[in-house]
């Protein structure tokens, strides 16, 4: 190292995140910045580490990378920010938690969500209760976050042992900086709209198609009347206002510092009845009591209210499932209708009015607008997340820290179903209140030893951790409501049949861990960690597990032989790591034999509900990583490359048993499965120009991931179901050995028989069969393209086969930021591909019942002279399985999920500093922004990310937000 540069580096003092030294005043700005980056600190779990000494695979996302984005929760802002991290929001409903996967999907049946740690406290994730979707991570104000570190490989994640199989996200909230008082005010206001709406038939086309369905089936028409042309989809979607205000103040008092903030967020959803309102307050304080004692506390309090709707994908009152099928030639409102709505009373039922049609809408669908304006689904959460700590300096190189933390969430829910129409009709109205309390306590004893002598630097961390959690919930209410007036709370005497229920679960964890760091001459690095976890969720015989990890690093650029190359290659560090971690997200009592409530005739009692398995263990993952960090051209270009392998062993699988044994659900849990994720990660950042007036930053990342199942019980296929969909997708997907998880599974489509309009399918032997839609000789017949009209030879049904993987094989992002004088421009472009999606929504919008359809149906076969698009068969009323294929995945509706998405476009202007100094303002910036701006894709659905495990089914559309914001610092 240059001797002058070494002297300057020694002279620089790193003080509370700032470099302060008189000798640096003459330094060039870029030299100071390079020195600052060398000493940059990252959080690694139970402590921090200089970034230059890190030997494991981790990513850091800073507050400025996420500033100003209009999202209800911080994890939505992480999409595209880090290699290997997939964040997918598959619903446009506010309050719905995104899916987060770090380096692939790591389990078939257990949880796949990463461990989230806030200021050292592992917090609750998922839904916190109530009747509206209430994302636990939405209780954290994104404006309070300083940085997010993502631990991706085994060596980094092993520090959290049995909870780290899905990766770890460590969130650090903002702390005060010593020095002058500073006040910040940040706000934005935006308007959200649906990114894309479905193209549905209008009344003229609807009349033609509906009556053609009937006449093709030899029956009289059912659609009449063209007075109305109602867009029911538009009636439930809206332009929604979203706003956010945050005030933060920070500073120092003596040897202490503080940070305090208050925030208010209100986001209306793009669909009726959906929205959230959040109030947040945070206070973080740190104090050096004397030379040997430090103390501090972090406290965040949040009050969040969510309002939602029935979003069931195949529910009669499901918002999109209903509105997309409503008849366009019927009105929403009617002057002589009940409460002014178009509703008919038919016997004991109420149905959307049929207007001039001869039939009512299929399945007696209710008027969705009435339901969304009257029914209520609410959640009100009060969340307290905080910790206190004390740190004692025992010796100059030895410290002890005690931290006690709490995460407590209390969620109050309200459900009201109107008695007259929709969900509550069958029960004559329904009212329920619920209360869900989640409590988690965490105590950490941390002993740190750090010592340098000569070229050697040693660090040792010893930790003892206790964690205990309780989850309690109950509900009460009733049906047969006396009056719709009693819709805001359960009130005694206002209902006929009472309802009640509740549950309580507990969980505990005791852990011991040791971490050892060694650095020789800033060239050779070693880190080893071992953790012992004792988990209450497992039987006593297998409750204790050991989780080791180790990593090596070689900073080649600090070797003497590398000096000549430094004019081009400024940094070259090679890394290798190994770690074994577990997945303890398996439920609180998976190993126990359980009993549950049951009825025998008219008597209440208990019944065997779960078979106990005394040998059950947590799922285990062995993670290996090889990486390199490089920088070129005076650190203007930085590259990171990683190759990783994650072997998942002892995955929990449901083992089927003979029904005669009397085992509940004819299955039990066992550690049987094996799977693997492997792939490459690439990250790059380039700053070609940087001076006082002009700066360009270009970044990007690419992840290549391959997932495969290595072992299942007796090699047998597993057909997963989705509880939310009532097993609608039971035969749409399959887990099969040798393939990635969630393969699409069904029949392969050839097209339409041009002679008669029948759908034609492939069989496994390559032959073709057509499904004859005529009632007289209905069934499968051999299809010969050279003689398409021949129906003389019957054929077997098309067999199911694999139709495509649902997990993207590659994804990543590209970002660009440009600053010219006081203007700044930024964009983030995400991309993903290599996966396939079963567009179930598209299939159902071609339904043959008396419902509306998509415009795709206009391409149907009509005659040999008018064969249509060659893809859409002849229509026939009531014959959905025949026209649109068996109730399995159909390659006709399977599409590629590739996309390029312009996620963020931002243009900002910062007022001139000379002017601001006159009014005692440090910074003022105005900006406009477009989020989810536009997408390039061949996928015909609303958005290729609107899918769950490869199935796109009646989801609420994603939202596009245009916003204007202001940042002020005093």
PDB file of N, CA, C and O in Angstrom, residues 597-606:
ATOM      1  N   UNK A 597     -62.117 -31.741  18.480  1.00  0.00           N
ATOM      2  CA  UNK A 597     -63.572 -31.847  18.663  1.00  0.00           C
ATOM      3  C   UNK A 597     -64.207 -32.649  17.530  1.00  0.00           C
ATOM      4  O   UNK A 597     -63.775 -32.593  16.379  1.00  0.00           O
ATOM      5  N   UNK A 598     -65.232 -33.402  17.869  1.00  0.00           N
ATOM      6  CA  UNK A 598     -65.959 -34.202  16.878  1.00  0.00           C
ATOM      7  C   UNK A 598     -67.363 -34.446  17.388  1.00  0.00           C
ATOM      8  O   UNK A 598     -67.655 -34.302  18.581  1.00  0.00           O
ATOM      9  N   UNK A 599     -68.256 -34.801  16.474  1.00  0.00           N
ATOM     10  CA  UNK A 599     -69.641 -35.105  16.838  1.00  0.00           C
ATOM     11  C   UNK A 599     -69.950 -36.559  16.506  1.00  0.00           C
ATOM     12  O   UNK A 599     -69.508 -37.099  15.503  1.00  0.00           O
ATOM     13  N   UNK A 600     -70.714 -37.166  17.382  1.00  0.00           N
ATOM     14  CA  UNK A 600     -71.219 -38.518  17.153  1.00  0.00           C
ATOM     15  C   UNK A 600     -72.733 -38.448  17.288  1.00  0.00           C
ATOM     16  O   UNK A 600     -73.269 -38.361  18.398  1.00  0.00           O
ATOM     17  N   UNK A 601     -73.411 -38.398  16.130  1.00  0.00           N
ATOM     18  CA  UNK A 601     -74.845 -38.137  16.171  1.00  0.00           C
ATOM     19  C   UNK A 601     -75.093 -36.722  16.656  1.00  0.00           C
ATOM     20  O   UNK A 601     -74.583 -35.751  16.107  1.00  0.00           O
ATOM     21  N   UNK A 602     -75.878 -36.602  17.720  1.00  0.00           N
ATOM     22  CA  UNK A 602     -76.161 -35.287  18.297  1.00  0.00           C
ATOM     23  C   UNK A 602     -75.254 -34.956  19.474  1.00  0.00           C
ATOM     24  O   UNK A 602     -75.421 -33.923  20.127  1.00  0.00           O
ATOM     25  N   UNK A 603     -74.272 -35.823  19.754  1.00  0.00           N
ATOM     26  CA  UNK A 603     -73.404 -35.626  20.923  1.00  0.00           C
ATOM     27  C   UNK A 603     -72.062 -35.043  20.513  1.00  0.00           C
ATOM     28  O   UNK A 603     -71.513 -35.389  19.465  1.00  0.00           O
ATOM     29  N   UNK A 604     -71.546 -34.156  21.370  1.00  0.00           N
ATOM     30  CA  UNK A 604     -70.213 -33.603  21.161  1.00  0.00           C
ATOM     31  C   UNK A 604     -69.183 -34.475  21.842  1.00  0.00           C
ATOM     32  O   UNK A 604     -69.438 -35.077  22.891  1.00  0.00           O
ATOM     33  N   UNK A 605     -67.985 -34.536  21.258  1.00  0.00           N
ATOM     34  CA  UNK A 605     -66.942 -35.349  21.864  1.00  0.00           C
ATOM     35  C   UNK A 605     -65.583 -35.039  21.277  1.00  0.00           C
ATOM     36  O   UNK A 605     -65.382 -33.997  20.645  1.00  0.00           O
ATOM     37  N   UNK A 606     -64.632 -35.937  21.528  1.00  0.00           N
ATOM     38  CA  UNK A 606     -63.280 -35.804  21.010  1.00  0.00           C
ATOM     39  C   UNK A 606     -62.965 -36.979  20.097  1.00  0.00           C
ATOM     40  O   UNK A 606     -63.487 -38.076  20.271  1.00  0.00           O
TER      41      UNK A 606
END
